[in-house]
CSV table of C-alpha atoms and ligand atoms in Angstrom, one decimal:
chain,number,residue,atom,x,y,z
A,1,MET,CA,63.6,121.8,74.0
A,2,ALA,CA,65.0,119.8,77.1
A,3,ALA,CA,63.4,116.4,78.2
A,4,SER,CA,61.3,116.1,81.0
A,5,ILE,CA,61.9,112.5,81.6
A,6,VAL,CA,65.6,110.9,81.3
A,7,VAL,CA,65.9,107.1,81.2
A,8,PHE,CA,69.3,106.0,82.0
A,9,GLY,CA,69.4,102.0,81.2
A,10,SER,CA,69.6,99.3,78.7
A,11,LEU,CA,69.0,98.9,75.1
A,12,ASN,CA,68.6,95.0,74.2
A,13,MET,CA,67.6,93.4,70.9
A,14,ASP,CA,65.2,91.0,72.0
A,15,LEU,CA,65.3,87.3,70.1
A,16,MET,CA,61.8,86.1,71.1
A,17,VAL,CA,60.5,82.4,70.6
A,18,ARG,CA,57.0,81.3,71.2
A,19,VAL,CA,56.6,77.9,72.7
A,20,ALA,CA,53.9,75.8,74.0
A,21,ARG,CA,55.9,75.0,77.1
A,22,ALA,CA,59.6,75.8,78.2
A,23,PRO,CA,61.8,72.6,77.3
A,24,ARG,CA,63.2,70.4,79.9
A,25,ALA,CA,67.0,70.1,80.3
A,26,GLY,CA,68.4,68.0,77.6
A,27,GLU,CA,65.0,68.2,75.6
A,28,THR,CA,64.8,69.9,72.1
A,29,LEU,CA,61.0,71.4,71.1
A,30,TYR,CA,59.8,73.0,68.0
A,31,GLY,CA,59.0,76.7,68.7
A,32,LEU,CA,55.7,78.1,67.4
A,33,GLY,CA,57.2,81.5,66.1
A,34,PHE,CA,60.1,83.8,66.4
A,35,LEU,CA,60.2,87.5,66.6
A,36,THR,CA,63.1,89.9,66.6
A,37,ASN,CA,62.2,93.1,68.5
A,38,PRO,CA,63.6,96.0,70.1
A,39,GLY,CA,63.6,95.8,73.9
A,40,GLY,CA,65.6,96.4,77.0
A,41,LYS,CA,64.0,97.5,80.2
A,42,GLY,CA,65.5,101.0,79.7
A,43,ALA,CA,64.6,101.8,76.0
A,44,ASN,CA,61.1,99.9,76.6
A,45,GLN,CA,60.5,102.5,79.3
A,46,ALA,CA,61.6,105.4,77.2
A,47,VAL,CA,59.2,104.1,74.4
A,48,ALA,CA,56.4,103.9,76.9
A,49,CYS,CA,56.9,107.5,78.1
A,50,ALA,CA,57.2,108.8,74.2
A,51,ARG,CA,53.9,107.0,73.3
A,52,GLN,CA,52.3,108.5,76.1
A,53,GLY,CA,53.2,111.9,74.9
A,54,ALA,CA,56.0,112.8,77.3
A,55,ARG,CA,59.4,114.5,76.1
A,56,VAL,CA,62.0,111.7,76.7
A,57,ALA,CA,65.7,111.4,76.3
A,58,MET,CA,67.5,107.9,76.6
A,59,VAL,CA,71.0,107.7,78.0
A,60,GLY,CA,72.7,104.3,77.1
A,61,CYS,CA,75.2,102.4,75.0
A,62,VAL,CA,74.7,100.0,71.9
A,63,GLY,CA,77.5,98.2,70.1
A,64,GLU,CA,78.8,99.2,66.7
A,65,ASP,CA,76.7,96.7,64.7
A,66,GLY,CA,73.4,96.3,63.1
A,67,PHE,CA,71.5,95.7,66.3
A,68,GLY,CA,72.7,98.7,67.8
A,69,GLU,CA,71.8,101.0,64.9
A,70,ALA,CA,68.5,99.2,64.6
A,71,LEU,CA,67.6,100.1,68.4
A,72,SER,CA,68.7,103.7,67.9
A,73,ASN,CA,66.7,104.0,64.9
A,74,ALA,CA,63.7,102.6,66.7
A,75,LEU,CA,64.1,104.9,69.7
A,76,ALA,CA,64.4,108.0,67.2
A,77,SER,CA,61.4,106.9,65.3
A,78,ASP,CA,59.3,107.2,68.4
A,79,GLY,CA,60.4,110.6,69.1
A,80,VAL,CA,63.0,109.5,71.8
A,81,ASP,CA,65.9,112.0,72.0
A,82,VAL,CA,68.9,109.7,71.2
A,83,ALA,CA,71.7,112.0,71.4
A,84,ASP,CA,73.3,110.3,74.5
A,85,VAL,CA,72.8,106.9,73.0
A,86,ARG,CA,76.3,106.0,72.5
A,87,SER,CA,78.1,103.8,70.1
A,88,VAL,CA,80.8,101.7,72.0
A,89,GLU,CA,83.4,99.0,70.6
A,90,GLY,CA,81.8,95.6,71.0
A,91,SER,CA,78.2,93.8,70.5
A,92,THR,CA,74.7,95.6,71.5
A,93,GLY,CA,72.9,93.8,74.3
A,94,VAL,CA,70.7,90.9,73.6
A,95,ALA,CA,67.8,89.0,75.4
A,96,VAL,CA,66.7,85.7,74.5
A,97,VAL,CA,62.9,85.8,75.5
A,98,MET,CA,60.9,82.6,75.5
A,99,VAL,CA,57.2,83.1,76.0
A,100,ASP,CA,55.1,80.2,76.7
A,101,ALA,CA,51.2,79.5,75.9
A,102,GLN,CA,50.1,81.3,79.2
A,103,GLY,CA,52.0,84.4,77.9
A,104,GLU,CA,54.5,84.1,80.6
A,105,ASN,CA,58.0,84.7,79.6
A,106,ARG,CA,61.5,83.7,80.6
A,107,ILE,CA,64.5,86.0,79.8
A,108,THR,CA,68.0,85.6,79.6
A,109,ILE,CA,70.2,88.8,78.8
A,110,VAL,CA,73.6,89.4,77.7
A,111,PRO,CA,74.4,92.8,78.5
A,112,GLY,CA,77.2,93.7,75.9
A,113,ALA,CA,77.7,97.4,75.4
A,114,ASN,CA,75.1,98.0,78.6
A,115,ALA,CA,77.9,97.0,80.9
A,116,LEU,CA,79.7,100.1,79.6
A,117,LEU,CA,77.3,102.7,80.2
A,118,LYS,CA,78.7,105.5,82.2
A,119,ALA,CA,76.7,108.5,84.1
A,120,ARG,CA,77.9,112.0,82.6
A,121,ALA,CA,76.3,114.9,84.6
A,122,GLU,CA,75.7,116.7,81.1
A,123,ALA,CA,73.5,114.1,79.7
A,124,LEU,CA,71.1,114.2,82.8
A,125,ALA,CA,68.9,116.9,83.2
A,126,GLY,CA,65.1,116.7,83.2
A,127,GLN,CA,62.1,116.5,85.8
A,128,PHE,CA,62.0,112.7,86.2
A,129,LEU,CA,64.9,110.1,86.1
A,130,LEU,CA,63.9,106.2,85.3
A,131,LEU,CA,66.4,103.8,86.5
A,132,GLN,CA,66.6,99.9,86.3
A,133,CYS,CA,69.5,97.2,86.9
A,134,GLU,CA,70.6,96.3,83.5
A,135,VAL,CA,73.5,98.7,83.5
A,136,PRO,CA,76.4,99.0,86.0
A,137,MET,CA,74.7,99.8,89.4
A,138,ALA,CA,77.5,102.2,90.3
A,139,GLU,CA,76.6,104.4,87.4
A,140,VAL,CA,72.9,104.0,88.4
A,141,VAL,CA,74.0,105.4,91.8
A,142,LEU,CA,75.8,108.5,90.1
A,143,ALA,CA,73.0,109.1,87.8
A,144,ALA,CA,70.6,109.1,90.8
A,145,ARG,CA,72.7,111.5,92.7
A,146,PHE,CA,73.2,114.0,89.7
A,147,MET,CA,69.6,114.2,89.2
A,148,HIS,CA,68.5,114.0,93.0
A,149,ALA,CA,70.6,117.0,93.4
A,150,GLN,CA,68.7,119.0,90.7
A,151,GLY,CA,65.4,118.1,92.5
A,152,ALA,CA,64.4,115.7,89.9
A,153,THR,CA,62.0,112.7,90.8
A,154,VAL,CA,64.1,109.6,90.9
A,155,VAL,CA,62.1,106.5,90.0
A,156,MET,CA,63.8,102.9,90.6
A,157,ASN,CA,62.5,99.8,88.9
A,158,PRO,CA,64.8,97.1,90.7
A,159,ALA,CA,64.7,94.8,87.7
A,160,PRO,CA,66.3,92.5,87.1
A,161,VAL,CA,65.9,91.8,91.1
A,162,CYS,CA,69.0,92.8,93.0
A,163,GLN,CA,69.6,94.2,96.5
A,164,LEU,CA,70.1,97.8,96.1
A,165,PRO,CA,73.0,99.6,97.4
A,166,ASP,CA,72.5,101.6,100.9
A,167,GLU,CA,73.6,105.1,99.2
A,168,LEU,CA,71.0,104.7,96.7
A,169,TRP,CA,67.8,104.3,98.9
A,170,PRO,CA,67.7,107.9,100.1
A,171,LEU,CA,67.9,109.1,96.6
A,172,ILE,CA,65.0,107.2,95.3
A,173,ASP,CA,61.3,109.0,95.4
A,174,ILE,CA,59.1,106.3,93.7
A,175,ILE,CA,60.1,102.6,93.4
A,176,VAL,CA,58.2,100.2,91.2
A,177,MET,CA,58.4,96.5,91.7
A,178,ASN,CA,56.7,93.3,90.6
A,179,GLU,CA,56.1,90.8,93.2
A,180,ILE,CA,59.4,88.9,93.0
A,181,GLU,CA,61.3,92.1,93.5
A,182,ALA,CA,59.2,93.4,96.3
A,183,ALA,CA,59.5,90.1,98.1
A,184,GLU,CA,63.3,90.0,97.6
A,185,LEU,CA,63.7,93.7,98.9
A,186,ALA,CA,61.4,93.7,101.7
A,187,GLY,CA,62.3,90.0,102.6
A,188,LEU,CA,58.8,89.1,103.0
A,189,PRO,CA,56.2,87.1,101.1
A,190,VAL,CA,54.4,88.8,98.4
A,191,GLY,CA,51.5,87.0,96.4
A,192,ASP,CA,48.3,89.2,97.1
A,193,PRO,CA,47.5,92.5,97.5
A,194,ALA,CA,47.4,92.4,101.4
A,195,ASN,CA,51.0,91.1,102.0
A,196,ALA,CA,52.1,93.4,99.0
A,197,ALA,CA,50.7,96.2,101.0
A,198,VAL,CA,52.8,95.0,104.0
A,199,ALA,CA,56.0,94.8,101.8
A,200,ALA,CA,55.4,98.2,100.1
A,201,SER,CA,55.2,99.8,103.4
A,202,ALA,CA,58.2,97.9,104.8
A,203,ILE,CA,60.3,99.2,101.7
A,204,ARG,CA,59.0,103.0,102.1
A,205,LYS,CA,60.8,102.8,105.5
A,206,ARG,CA,64.2,102.5,103.6
A,207,GLY,CA,63.9,105.9,101.9
A,208,PRO,CA,61.4,106.0,98.8
A,209,SER,CA,58.1,108.0,99.7
A,210,THR,CA,56.1,105.8,97.2
A,211,ALA,CA,56.2,102.3,96.7
A,212,ILE,CA,54.3,100.5,93.9
A,213,VAL,CA,54.0,96.7,93.6
A,214,THR,CA,52.8,95.3,90.5
A,215,LEU,CA,50.9,91.9,90.8
A,216,GLY,CA,49.7,91.1,87.2
A,217,SER,CA,46.2,90.0,87.1
A,218,GLN,CA,45.8,91.0,90.9
A,219,GLY,CA,46.5,94.7,90.1
A,220,VAL,CA,48.6,97.2,91.6
A,221,VAL,CA,49.3,98.2,95.4
A,222,LEU,CA,50.4,101.9,95.8
A,223,ALA,CA,51.8,103.0,99.4
A,224,ASP,CA,52.7,106.7,99.9
A,225,ASP,CA,51.8,109.2,102.5
A,226,ASP,CA,48.1,109.1,101.8
A,227,GLY,CA,48.3,105.2,102.8
A,228,CYS,CA,48.0,101.9,100.8
A,229,ARG,CA,45.6,101.6,98.0
A,230,HIS,CA,44.8,98.7,95.6
A,231,PHE,CA,43.9,99.0,92.1
A,232,PRO,CA,42.3,96.1,90.3
A,233,ALA,CA,43.5,94.7,87.1
A,234,ILE,CA,41.6,94.9,84.0
A,235,GLN,CA,41.0,91.1,83.0
A,236,VAL,CA,42.1,90.3,79.4
A,237,GLN,CA,43.5,87.4,77.2
A,238,VAL,CA,47.0,87.3,78.1
A,239,VAL,CA,49.4,86.8,74.8
A,240,ASP,CA,52.5,87.9,76.3
A,241,THR,CA,53.9,89.8,79.3
A,242,THR,CA,57.3,91.0,78.1
A,243,ALA,CA,57.4,94.6,78.8
A,244,ALA,CA,54.1,94.9,80.7
A,245,GLY,CA,56.1,96.3,83.7
A,246,ASP,CA,58.2,98.8,81.6
A,247,THR,CA,54.8,99.8,79.9
A,248,PHE,CA,53.3,100.4,83.3
A,249,ILE,CA,56.3,102.6,84.5
A,250,GLY,CA,56.4,104.6,81.4
A,251,ALA,CA,52.9,105.4,81.2
A,252,MET,CA,52.7,106.3,84.8
A,253,CYS,CA,55.7,108.6,84.7
A,254,ALA,CA,54.4,110.3,81.5
A,255,ALA,CA,51.1,110.8,83.5
A,256,ARG,CA,53.0,112.4,86.4
A,257,ALA,CA,54.9,114.4,84.1
A,258,ALA,CA,51.9,115.8,82.6
A,259,GLY,CA,50.7,116.6,86.0
A,260,ALA,CA,48.3,113.7,86.8
A,261,SER,CA,47.7,112.5,90.5
A,262,MET,CA,49.6,109.8,91.7
A,263,ASP,CA,46.4,107.5,91.7
A,264,ALA,CA,45.5,108.8,88.1
A,265,ALA,CA,49.0,107.9,87.0
A,266,VAL,CA,48.7,104.5,88.3
A,267,MET,CA,45.6,104.0,86.6
A,268,ARG,CA,47.0,105.2,83.4
A,269,GLY,CA,49.9,102.6,83.7
A,270,ILE,CA,47.3,99.8,84.4
A,271,GLN,CA,45.4,100.8,81.1
A,272,ALA,CA,48.7,100.9,79.1
A,273,ALA,CA,50.0,97.5,80.5
A,274,THR,CA,46.8,95.8,79.9
A,275,ILE,CA,47.0,96.4,76.2
A,276,CYS,CA,50.4,95.6,76.2
A,277,VAL,CA,50.0,92.0,77.6
A,278,THR,CA,47.5,91.4,74.6
A,279,ARG,CA,50.2,91.8,72.0
A,280,PRO,CA,53.5,89.9,71.4
A,281,GLY,CA,57.1,91.5,71.8
A,282,ALA,CA,58.4,94.2,73.8
A,283,GLN,CA,58.5,97.6,72.1
A,284,ALA,CA,56.2,96.1,69.5
A,285,SER,CA,53.4,95.8,72.3
A,286,ILE,CA,53.6,99.3,73.8
A,287,PRO,CA,50.5,101.2,73.3
A,288,TYR,CA,49.9,104.7,72.3
A,289,LEU,CA,48.0,107.3,74.1
A,290,HIS,CA,45.3,107.5,71.6
A,291,GLU,CA,44.8,103.8,72.0
A,292,LEU,CA,43.9,104.1,75.9
A,293,ALA,CA,40.8,106.1,75.2
A,294,ARG,CA,39.4,103.1,73.2
A,295,PRO,CA,36.5,101.1,75.2
B,301,LIG,O1,61.3,94.1,80.6
B,301,LIG,C1,61.4,93.2,79.4
B,301,LIG,C2,62.8,93.3,79.0
B,301,LIG,O2,63.6,92.9,79.8
B,301,LIG,C3,63.0,92.8,77.5
B,301,LIG,O3,62.7,93.6,76.5
B,301,LIG,C4,64.4,92.4,77.6
B,301,LIG,O4,65.2,92.9,76.6
B,301,LIG,C5,64.9,92.5,79.1
B,301,LIG,O5,65.6,93.7,79.2
């Protein structure tokens, strides 16, 4: 059966180091722990969709190496269709992730095979398309064009943050940003729900009918034709914020694909991301649908 959600994006192997604090320039510190874990914003979002019960296909590239095989196998074991995850010459993408005592991360990515991803019309069919900025932007635009023309809902996560090309904006239906991304794209300060709502409304004028700003412990702001709404966060002890945004997006899209209202989908995203931040790692931390029902 065809996927209802297609993710066109990156796969990285995350090399995660837990530290008490980030080292200063020239300083050597002992880490508190190390984890090798499948990641990549695209693959994380695909896993988040799949663990919420959606039919999802990943379109991406890995290198012909052990990391590439491990990343494809990890997606497949989550039920993600990997027929369009291609092995190409060279290294699989990697991310060096440093997580401090507050659970905040600092990530450096080396794209490797992700830089070779191409948008092919035959791999791009479904009801939703999820896009990020860890693969070539020209191909992101092409993928959006293909699936917008089919009437799919195009969901853009402008991460890592960059200015989006003019031709992409009219193809985006839903844009999901953290506060740094929203501030950069709107050219406005974003740090609380009130100014996030101003930024979201400004960004809607560029094309997307729905703009969402995730604010961590301050919750989520949603702006659409029904106005701006603020959804409070669920307060928990944060262990690692890695993949929290990806988990929010995947769970929100899976809920929309299953017919939930936008508000209900945002609440599902918040529930899933809340569980994600209480666990270490990227894909290792993404919850399953049955976990969301727990008190
Ligand atoms: O969003 C988190 C992800 O960003 C990590 O898994 C890392 O691979 C980078 O892509």
